[in-house]
């Protein structure tokens, strides 16, 4: 997280190992969420520099996947600027499951068919909503059912699916997803303290 500007443009992973009483951040990564990073083979451009850069980003994502494989985190915390956004508040997704496809502007399914299904740690998300609260511009969002109990998955798209796609063994890992409010389009610099 060298640049706070970057953190408003990219999804951020924090990776935790948990014990019964404490949690420790073991790594953090800044991930892209565009289709060209996901699958540069389908990046339809005649610009060879752009194509080469897409492969560099993709290969860096693959390296993150390899590091995650070694870290075996108990929990992945994903902060995304392109999720389901409130005007004011940061939102934790409160469904027990999230699910969706990664169709993007540069590559639709088919041929780019990528989907993820992820178990969300609703208990910890709800605890964070409670402890941070509206005074810190933090709330929660449940889709199609009560918080922490909906039988429907929370709908995900490329803003979550592409970074999550690079997590190995996703179905054995729990995730927390936080969306950044849409005021970040206009107030990104003023929001630096909050984003940090
Ligand atoms: C790639 O882009 C060119 C020029 O814009 C277009 O004609 C072509 O149909 C595109 N190919 C694919 C597979 O989208
Ligand atoms: C090709 O891509 C590079 C890197 O994204 C960019 O800097 C350059 O302006 C592009 N060239 C053209 C002709 O669009
Ligand atoms: C909450 O958001 C408002 C803008 O809507 C901002 O002025 C305020 O500083 C934020 N609160 C915190 C604790 O960052
Ligand atoms: C977990 O995901 C992998 C692919 O990522 C799949 O092969 C495996 O069947 C899944 N396991 C369960 C228990 O769903």
PDB file of C-alpha atoms and ligand atoms in Angstrom:
ATOM      1  CA  UNK A   1       0.000   0.000   0.000  1.00  0.00           C
ATOM      2  CA  UNK A   2       2.760   2.393  -0.974  1.00  0.00           C
ATOM      3  CA  UNK A   3       0.380   4.875  -2.531  1.00  0.00           C
ATOM      4  CA  UNK A   4      -3.058   5.680  -1.193  1.00  0.00           C
ATOM      5  CA  UNK A   5      -4.094   6.679  -4.694  1.00  0.00           C
ATOM      6  CA  UNK A   6      -3.461   3.145  -5.781  1.00  0.00           C
ATOM      7  CA  UNK A   7      -5.526   1.781  -2.939  1.00  0.00           C
ATOM      8  CA  UNK A   8      -8.572   3.622  -4.227  1.00  0.00           C
ATOM      9  CA  UNK A   9      -8.115   2.167  -7.692  1.00  0.00           C
ATOM     10  CA  UNK A  10      -7.308  -1.414  -6.882  1.00  0.00           C
ATOM     11  CA  UNK A  11      -8.630  -4.124  -4.692  1.00  0.00           C
ATOM     12  CA  UNK A  12      -6.558  -4.697  -1.568  1.00  0.00           C
ATOM     13  CA  UNK A  13      -6.074  -8.040   0.078  1.00  0.00           C
ATOM     14  CA  UNK A  14      -5.150  -8.395   3.704  1.00  0.00           C
ATOM     15  CA  UNK A  15      -4.357 -11.943   4.663  1.00  0.00           C
ATOM     16  CA  UNK A  16      -4.792 -13.154   8.234  1.00  0.00           C
ATOM     17  CA  UNK A  17      -3.896 -16.063  10.406  1.00  0.00           C
ATOM     18  CA  UNK A  18      -6.242 -16.412  13.331  1.00  0.00           C
ATOM     19  CA  UNK A  19      -5.899 -18.005  16.712  1.00  0.00           C
ATOM     20  CA  UNK A  20      -8.722 -18.231  19.217  1.00  0.00           C
ATOM     21  CA  UNK A  21      -8.048 -14.834  20.680  1.00  0.00           C
ATOM     22  CA  UNK A  22      -6.121 -12.841  18.144  1.00  0.00           C
ATOM     23  CA  UNK A  23      -5.520 -12.207  14.480  1.00  0.00           C
ATOM     24  CA  UNK A  24      -2.316 -11.272  12.763  1.00  0.00           C
ATOM     25  CA  UNK A  25      -1.939  -9.728   9.311  1.00  0.00           C
ATOM     26  CA  UNK A  26       0.528 -12.008   7.548  1.00  0.00           C
ATOM     27  CA  UNK A  27       0.571 -10.269   4.165  1.00  0.00           C
ATOM     28  CA  UNK A  28      -1.153  -7.681   2.042  1.00  0.00           C
ATOM     29  CA  UNK A  29      -1.408  -7.388  -1.720  1.00  0.00           C
ATOM     30  CA  UNK A  30      -2.760  -4.837  -4.173  1.00  0.00           C
ATOM     31  CA  UNK A  31      -4.576  -6.612  -6.971  1.00  0.00           C
ATOM     32  CA  UNK A  32      -6.002  -5.492 -10.308  1.00  0.00           C
ATOM     33  CA  UNK A  33      -9.616  -6.187 -11.182  1.00  0.00           C
ATOM     34  CA  UNK A  34      -9.630  -5.839 -14.971  1.00  0.00           C
ATOM     35  CA  UNK A  35     -10.074  -8.573 -17.513  1.00  0.00           C
ATOM     36  CA  UNK A  36      -6.729  -7.901 -19.165  1.00  0.00           C
ATOM     37  CA  UNK A  37      -4.946  -8.949 -15.973  1.00  0.00           C
ATOM     38  CA  UNK A  38      -7.193 -11.939 -15.549  1.00  0.00           C
ATOM     39  CA  UNK A  39      -6.689 -13.262 -19.050  1.00  0.00           C
ATOM     40  CA  UNK A  40      -4.308 -11.317 -21.333  1.00  0.00           C
ATOM     41  CA  UNK A  41      -4.722 -13.953 -24.052  1.00  0.00           C
ATOM     42  CA  UNK A  42      -8.057 -12.295 -24.861  1.00  0.00           C
ATOM     43  CA  UNK A  43      -6.832  -8.712 -24.660  1.00  0.00           C
ATOM     44  CA  UNK A  44      -7.742  -7.616 -28.190  1.00  0.00           C
ATOM     45  CA  UNK A  45      -5.192  -4.922 -28.947  1.00  0.00           C
ATOM     46  CA  UNK A  46      -2.650  -4.199 -31.655  1.00  0.00           C
ATOM     47  CA  UNK A  47      -0.555  -2.250 -29.123  1.00  0.00           C
ATOM     48  CA  UNK A  48       2.271  -4.628 -28.257  1.00  0.00           C
ATOM     49  CA  UNK A  49       3.434  -2.485 -25.309  1.00  0.00           C
ATOM     50  CA  UNK A  50      -0.005  -2.643 -23.733  1.00  0.00           C
ATOM     51  CA  UNK A  51      -0.135  -6.386 -24.341  1.00  0.00           C
ATOM     52  CA  UNK A  52       3.276  -6.880 -22.737  1.00  0.00           C
ATOM     53  CA  UNK A  53       2.218  -4.826 -19.707  1.00  0.00           C
ATOM     54  CA  UNK A  54      -0.962  -6.893 -19.362  1.00  0.00           C
ATOM     55  CA  UNK A  55       1.152 -10.053 -19.181  1.00  0.00           C
ATOM     56  CA  UNK A  56       3.402  -8.466 -16.544  1.00  0.00           C
ATOM     57  CA  UNK A  57       0.389  -7.690 -14.363  1.00  0.00           C
ATOM     58  CA  UNK A  58      -1.037 -11.151 -14.934  1.00  0.00           C
ATOM     59  CA  UNK A  59       2.253 -12.846 -14.050  1.00  0.00           C
ATOM     60  CA  UNK A  60       2.477 -10.755 -10.880  1.00  0.00           C
ATOM     61  CA  UNK A  61      -1.015 -11.997  -9.923  1.00  0.00           C
ATOM     62  CA  UNK A  62       0.130 -15.567 -10.456  1.00  0.00           C
ATOM     63  CA  UNK A  63       3.045 -14.871  -8.083  1.00  0.00           C
ATOM     64  CA  UNK A  64       0.572 -13.601  -5.476  1.00  0.00           C
ATOM     65  CA  UNK A  65      -1.338 -16.868  -5.890  1.00  0.00           C
ATOM     66  CA  UNK A  66       1.860 -18.821  -5.257  1.00  0.00           C
ATOM     67  CA  UNK A  67       2.612 -16.804  -2.112  1.00  0.00           C
ATOM     68  CA  UNK A  68      -0.939 -17.320  -0.880  1.00  0.00           C
ATOM     69  CA  UNK A  69      -0.484 -21.043  -1.401  1.00  0.00           C
ATOM     70  CA  UNK A  70       2.423 -20.970   1.042  1.00  0.00           C
ATOM     71  CA  UNK A  71       0.787 -18.610   3.551  1.00  0.00           C
ATOM     72  CA  UNK A  72      -2.441 -20.641   3.781  1.00  0.00           C
ATOM     73  CA  UNK A  73      -4.355 -17.768   5.379  1.00  0.00           C
ATOM     74  CA  UNK A  74      -7.351 -18.434   7.628  1.00  0.00           C
ATOM     75  CA  UNK A  75      -9.029 -15.311   6.381  1.00  0.00           C
ATOM     76  CA  UNK A  76      -8.792 -13.005   3.391  1.00  0.00           C
ATOM     77  CA  UNK A  77      -9.967  -9.419   3.747  1.00  0.00           C
ATOM     78  CA  UNK A  78     -10.802  -7.880   0.369  1.00  0.00           C
ATOM     79  CA  UNK A  79     -11.353  -4.119   0.114  1.00  0.00           C
ATOM     80  CA  UNK A  80     -12.738  -3.199  -3.308  1.00  0.00           C
ATOM     81  CA  UNK A  81     -13.489   0.154  -4.954  1.00  0.00           C
ATOM     82  CA  UNK A  82     -15.653  -1.528  -7.621  1.00  0.00           C
ATOM     83  CA  UNK A  83     -18.122  -3.437  -5.493  1.00  0.00           C
ATOM     84  CA  UNK A  84     -21.690  -2.644  -4.511  1.00  0.00           C
ATOM     85  CA  UNK A  85     -21.154   0.877  -3.232  1.00  0.00           C
ATOM     86  CA  UNK A  86     -23.038   3.153  -0.880  1.00  0.00           C
ATOM     87  CA  UNK A  87     -22.832   6.934  -1.431  1.00  0.00           C
ATOM     88  CA  UNK A  88     -21.292   7.516   2.012  1.00  0.00           C
ATOM     89  CA  UNK A  89     -20.486   4.368   3.929  1.00  0.00           C
ATOM     90  CA  UNK A  90     -17.964   1.573   3.610  1.00  0.00           C
ATOM     91  CA  UNK A  91     -20.019  -1.628   3.482  1.00  0.00           C
ATOM     92  CA  UNK A  92     -19.317  -5.145   4.665  1.00  0.00           C
ATOM     93  CA  UNK A  93     -21.168  -7.809   2.665  1.00  0.00           C
ATOM     94  CA  UNK A  94     -23.186  -9.811   5.193  1.00  0.00           C
ATOM     95  CA  UNK A  95     -24.377 -12.869   3.266  1.00  0.00           C
ATOM     96  CA  UNK A  96     -22.838 -16.223   4.258  1.00  0.00           C
ATOM     97  CA  UNK A  97     -21.839 -16.744   0.628  1.00  0.00           C
ATOM     98  CA  UNK A  98     -20.808 -14.619  -2.324  1.00  0.00           C
ATOM     99  CA  UNK A  99     -21.003 -15.753  -5.924  1.00  0.00           C
ATOM    100  CA  UNK A 100     -20.560 -14.315  -9.391  1.00  0.00           C
ATOM    101  CA  UNK A 101     -18.922 -14.065 -12.815  1.00  0.00           C
ATOM    102  CA  UNK A 102     -16.057 -11.887 -14.004  1.00  0.00           C
ATOM    103  CA  UNK A 103     -17.374 -10.601 -17.329  1.00  0.00           C
ATOM    104  CA  UNK A 104     -15.519  -7.419 -18.194  1.00  0.00           C
ATOM    105  CA  UNK A 105     -15.623  -4.866 -20.975  1.00  0.00           C
ATOM    106  CA  UNK A 106     -12.705  -6.429 -22.797  1.00  0.00           C
ATOM    107  CA  UNK A 107     -13.659 -10.057 -22.432  1.00  0.00           C
ATOM    108  CA  UNK A 108     -17.105 -11.525 -21.948  1.00  0.00           C
ATOM    109  CA  UNK A 109     -18.123 -15.126 -21.326  1.00  0.00           C
ATOM    110  CA  UNK A 110     -17.524 -16.943 -23.621  1.00  0.00           C
ATOM    111  CA  UNK A 111     -14.566 -17.164 -24.061  1.00  0.00           C
ATOM    112  CA  UNK A 112     -13.614 -15.601 -20.686  1.00  0.00           C
ATOM    113  CA  UNK A 113     -15.739 -17.661 -18.317  1.00  0.00           C
ATOM    114  CA  UNK A 114     -14.532 -17.113 -14.779  1.00  0.00           C
ATOM    115  CA  UNK A 115     -16.707 -17.492 -11.729  1.00  0.00           C
ATOM    116  CA  UNK A 116     -16.077 -17.748  -8.001  1.00  0.00           C
ATOM    117  CA  UNK A 117     -18.013 -18.852  -4.993  1.00  0.00           C
ATOM    118  CA  UNK A 118     -16.687 -17.726  -1.629  1.00  0.00           C
ATOM    119  CA  UNK A 119     -17.640 -18.322   1.998  1.00  0.00           C
ATOM    120  CA  UNK A 120     -17.897 -15.034   3.843  1.00  0.00           C
ATOM    121  CA  UNK A 121     -17.083 -14.696   7.530  1.00  0.00           C
ATOM    122  CA  UNK A 122     -20.349 -12.984   8.432  1.00  0.00           C
ATOM    123  CA  UNK A 123     -19.768 -13.183  12.190  1.00  0.00           C
ATOM    124  CA  UNK A 124     -16.521 -11.240  12.019  1.00  0.00           C
ATOM    125  CA  UNK A 125     -17.935  -8.836   9.398  1.00  0.00           C
ATOM    126  CA  UNK A 126     -20.946  -8.098  11.617  1.00  0.00           C
ATOM    127  CA  UNK A 127     -18.638  -7.601  14.623  1.00  0.00           C
ATOM    128  CA  UNK A 128     -16.586  -5.103  12.607  1.00  0.00           C
ATOM    129  CA  UNK A 129     -19.725  -3.224  11.523  1.00  0.00           C
ATOM    130  CA  UNK A 130     -20.750  -3.019  15.166  1.00  0.00           C
ATOM    131  CA  UNK A 131     -17.378  -1.936  16.511  1.00  0.00           C
ATOM    132  CA  UNK A 132     -16.522   0.574  13.742  1.00  0.00           C
ATOM    133  CA  UNK A 133     -20.067   1.809  13.178  1.00  0.00           C
ATOM    134  CA  UNK A 134     -21.708   4.721  11.411  1.00  0.00           C
ATOM    135  CA  UNK A 135     -19.494   7.218  13.257  1.00  0.00           C
ATOM    136  CA  UNK A 136     -16.660   5.835  11.124  1.00  0.00           C
ATOM    137  CA  UNK A 137     -18.837   5.631   7.986  1.00  0.00           C
ATOM    138  CA  UNK A 138     -19.083   1.846   8.190  1.00  0.00           C
ATOM    139  CA  UNK A 139     -22.210  -0.220   7.673  1.00  0.00           C
ATOM    140  CA  UNK A 140     -23.246  -3.603   6.321  1.00  0.00           C
ATOM    141  CA  UNK A 141     -25.327  -4.878   3.455  1.00  0.00           C
ATOM    142  CA  UNK A 142     -27.323  -8.079   3.151  1.00  0.00           C
ATOM    143  CA  UNK A 143     -28.748  -9.221  -0.167  1.00  0.00           C
ATOM    144  CA  UNK A 144     -32.104 -11.006  -0.459  1.00  0.00           C
ATOM    145  CA  UNK A 145     -32.415 -12.043   3.177  1.00  0.00           C
ATOM    146  CA  UNK A 146     -31.534 -11.102   6.735  1.00  0.00           C
ATOM    147  CA  UNK A 147     -27.935 -10.163   7.633  1.00  0.00           C
ATOM    148  CA  UNK A 148     -25.779 -13.236   8.292  1.00  0.00           C
ATOM    149  CA  UNK A 149     -28.634 -15.579   7.345  1.00  0.00           C
ATOM    150  CA  UNK A 150     -29.583 -15.101   3.695  1.00  0.00           C
ATOM    151  CA  UNK A 151     -29.779 -18.370   1.788  1.00  0.00           C
ATOM    152  CA  UNK A 152     -28.991 -16.463  -1.426  1.00  0.00           C
ATOM    153  CA  UNK A 153     -25.383 -15.669  -2.323  1.00  0.00           C
ATOM    154  CA  UNK A 154     -24.328 -12.021  -2.406  1.00  0.00           C
ATOM    155  CA  UNK A 155     -23.969 -11.074  -6.111  1.00  0.00           C
ATOM    156  CA  UNK A 156     -20.332 -10.524  -7.108  1.00  0.00           C
ATOM    157  CA  UNK A 157     -18.799  -9.197 -10.329  1.00  0.00           C
ATOM    158  CA  UNK A 158     -15.350  -8.410 -11.668  1.00  0.00           C
ATOM    159  CA  UNK A 159     -14.522  -5.981  -8.803  1.00  0.00           C
ATOM    160  CA  UNK A 160     -14.477  -8.937  -6.406  1.00  0.00           C
ATOM    161  CA  UNK A 161     -14.288 -11.963  -8.706  1.00  0.00           C
ATOM    162  CA  UNK A 162     -10.999 -11.087 -10.432  1.00  0.00           C
ATOM    163  CA  UNK A 163      -8.917 -10.588  -7.259  1.00  0.00           C
ATOM    164  CA  UNK A 164     -10.601 -13.578  -5.557  1.00  0.00           C
ATOM    165  CA  UNK A 165      -9.917 -15.706  -8.629  1.00  0.00           C
ATOM    166  CA  UNK A 166      -6.221 -15.602  -7.762  1.00  0.00           C
ATOM    167  CA  UNK A 167      -6.708 -17.114  -4.292  1.00  0.00           C
ATOM    168  CA  UNK A 168      -5.830 -20.798  -4.285  1.00  0.00           C
ATOM    169  CA  UNK A 169      -8.200 -23.151  -2.442  1.00  0.00           C
ATOM    170  CA  UNK A 170     -10.808 -20.446  -2.111  1.00  0.00           C
ATOM    171  CA  UNK A 171     -13.399 -22.917  -0.875  1.00  0.00           C
ATOM    172  CA  UNK A 172     -11.222 -23.721   2.148  1.00  0.00           C
ATOM    173  CA  UNK A 173     -10.681 -20.057   3.043  1.00  0.00           C
ATOM    174  CA  UNK A 174     -13.086 -17.563   4.526  1.00  0.00           C
ATOM    175  CA  UNK A 175     -13.270 -14.038   3.220  1.00  0.00           C
ATOM    176  CA  UNK A 176     -14.488 -10.653   4.347  1.00  0.00           C
ATOM    177  CA  UNK A 177     -15.471  -8.218   1.601  1.00  0.00           C
ATOM    178  CA  UNK A 178     -15.594  -4.471   2.140  1.00  0.00           C
ATOM    179  CA  UNK A 179     -16.802  -2.093  -0.566  1.00  0.00           C
ATOM    180  CA  UNK A 180     -15.596   1.481  -0.707  1.00  0.00           C
ATOM    181  CA  UNK A 181     -18.215   4.243  -1.003  1.00  0.00           C
ATOM    182  CA  UNK A 182     -18.798   5.915  -4.362  1.00  0.00           C
ATOM    183  CA  UNK A 183     -17.719   9.303  -2.984  1.00  0.00           C
ATOM    184  CA  UNK A 184     -14.229   7.960  -3.635  1.00  0.00           C
ATOM    185  CA  UNK A 185     -14.746   8.938  -7.306  1.00  0.00           C
ATOM    186  CA  UNK A 186     -14.751  12.622  -6.324  1.00  0.00           C
ATOM    187  CA  UNK A 187     -13.151  12.749  -2.846  1.00  0.00           C
ATOM    188  CA  UNK A 188     -10.308  10.281  -3.140  1.00  0.00           C
ATOM    189  CA  UNK A 189      -7.605  12.579  -1.756  1.00  0.00           C
ATOM    190  CA  UNK A 190      -9.762  13.779   1.156  1.00  0.00           C
ATOM    191  CA  UNK A 191     -10.520  10.127   1.927  1.00  0.00           C
ATOM    192  CA  UNK A 192      -6.904   9.054   2.385  1.00  0.00           C
ATOM    193  CA  UNK A 193      -7.101   8.901   6.212  1.00  0.00           C
ATOM    194  CA  UNK A 194     -10.304   6.864   6.013  1.00  0.00           C
ATOM    195  CA  UNK A 195      -8.923   4.539   3.348  1.00  0.00           C
ATOM    196  CA  UNK A 196      -5.844   3.877   5.439  1.00  0.00           C
TER     197      UNK A 196
HETATM  198  C1  LIG B   1     -10.652  -7.211 -32.072  1.00  0.00           C
HETATM  199  O1  LIG B   1     -10.677  -5.827 -32.412  1.00  0.00           O
HETATM  200  C2  LIG B   1     -10.897  -5.576 -33.785  1.00  0.00           C
HETATM  201  C3  LIG B   1     -10.723  -4.062 -34.026  1.00  0.00           C
HETATM  202  O2  LIG B   1     -11.416  -3.318 -33.082  1.00  0.00           O
HETATM  203  C4  LIG B   1     -12.281  -6.104 -34.175  1.00  0.00           C
HETATM  204  O3  LIG B   1     -12.501  -5.895 -35.532  1.00  0.00           O
HETATM  205  C5  LIG B   1     -12.354  -7.613 -33.856  1.00  0.00           C
HETATM  206  O4  LIG B   1     -13.647  -8.094 -34.108  1.00  0.00           O
HETATM  207  C6  LIG B   1     -11.986  -7.878 -32.403  1.00  0.00           C
HETATM  208  N1  LIG B   1     -11.896  -9.307 -32.161  1.00  0.00           N
HETATM  209  C7  LIG B   1     -12.499  -9.898 -31.140  1.00  0.00           C
HETATM  210  C8  LIG B   1     -12.273 -11.375 -31.015  1.00  0.00           C
HETATM  211  O5  LIG B   1     -13.191  -9.304 -30.350  1.00  0.00           O
HETATM  212  C1  LIG B   2       0.320   1.627 -26.219  1.00  0.00           C
HETATM  213  O1  LIG B   2       0.249   1.258 -24.856  1.00  0.00           O
HETATM  214  C2  LIG B   2       1.119   1.977 -24.023  1.00  0.00           C
HETATM  215  C3  LIG B   2       1.067   1.346 -22.640  1.00  0.00           C
HETATM  216  O2  LIG B   2      -0.240   1.190 -22.176  1.00  0.00           O
HETATM  217  C4  LIG B   2       0.701   3.430 -24.031  1.00  0.00           C
HETATM  218  O3  LIG B   2       1.566   4.177 -23.197  1.00  0.00           O
HETATM  219  C5  LIG B   2       0.757   3.954 -25.458  1.00  0.00           C
HETATM  220  O4  LIG B   2       0.269   5.266 -25.471  1.00  0.00           O
HETATM  221  C6  LIG B   2      -0.061   3.086 -26.386  1.00  0.00           C
HETATM  222  N1  LIG B   2       0.164   3.492 -27.771  1.00  0.00           N
HETATM  223  C7  LIG B   2      -0.826   3.868 -28.568  1.00  0.00           C
HETATM  224  C8  LIG B   2      -0.431   4.226 -29.958  1.00  0.00           C
HETATM  225  O5  LIG B   2      -1.995   3.913 -28.204  1.00  0.00           O
HETATM  226  C1  LIG B   3     -17.417  10.266   7.039  1.00  0.00           C
HETATM  227  O1  LIG B   3     -17.750  10.764   5.776  1.00  0.00           O
HETATM  228  C2  LIG B   3     -17.851  12.171   5.706  1.00  0.00           C
HETATM  229  C3  LIG B   3     -18.241  12.528   4.270  1.00  0.00           C
HETATM  230  O2  LIG B   3     -19.519  11.999   3.951  1.00  0.00           O
HETATM  231  C4  LIG B   3     -16.550  12.811   6.086  1.00  0.00           C
HETATM  232  O3  LIG B   3     -16.699  14.226   6.087  1.00  0.00           O
HETATM  233  C5  LIG B   3     -16.119  12.342   7.468  1.00  0.00           C
HETATM  234  O4  LIG B   3     -14.828  12.836   7.766  1.00  0.00           O
HETATM  235  C6  LIG B   3     -16.079  10.828   7.498  1.00  0.00           C
HETATM  236  N1  LIG B   3     -15.821  10.342   8.860  1.00  0.00           N
HETATM  237  C7  LIG B   3     -14.672   9.741   9.208  1.00  0.00           C
HETATM  238  C8  LIG B   3     -14.595   9.289  10.635  1.00  0.00           C
HETATM  239  O5  LIG B   3     -13.740   9.577   8.453  1.00  0.00           O
HETATM  240  C1  LIG B   4     -12.820 -26.568  -4.181  1.00  0.00           C
HETATM  241  O1  LIG B   4     -12.458 -25.913  -5.378  1.00  0.00           O
HETATM  242  C2  LIG B   4     -11.754 -26.700  -6.290  1.00  0.00           C
HETATM  243  C3  LIG B   4     -11.386 -25.850  -7.489  1.00  0.00           C
HETATM  244  O2  LIG B   4     -10.953 -24.587  -7.100  1.00  0.00           O
HETATM  245  C4  LIG B   4     -12.611 -27.883  -6.710  1.00  0.00           C
HETATM  246  O3  LIG B   4     -11.866 -28.708  -7.565  1.00  0.00           O
HETATM  247  C5  LIG B   4     -13.047 -28.672  -5.478  1.00  0.00           C
HETATM  248  O4  LIG B   4     -13.960 -29.677  -5.873  1.00  0.00           O
HETATM  249  C6  LIG B   4     -13.716 -27.755  -4.474  1.00  0.00           C
HETATM  250  N1  LIG B   4     -14.004 -28.480  -3.251  1.00  0.00           N
HETATM  251  C7  LIG B   4     -15.186 -28.413  -2.631  1.00  0.00           C
HETATM  252  C8  LIG B   4     -15.290 -29.201  -1.357  1.00  0.00           C
HETATM  253  O5  LIG B   4     -16.104 -27.758  -3.054  1.00  0.00           O
END
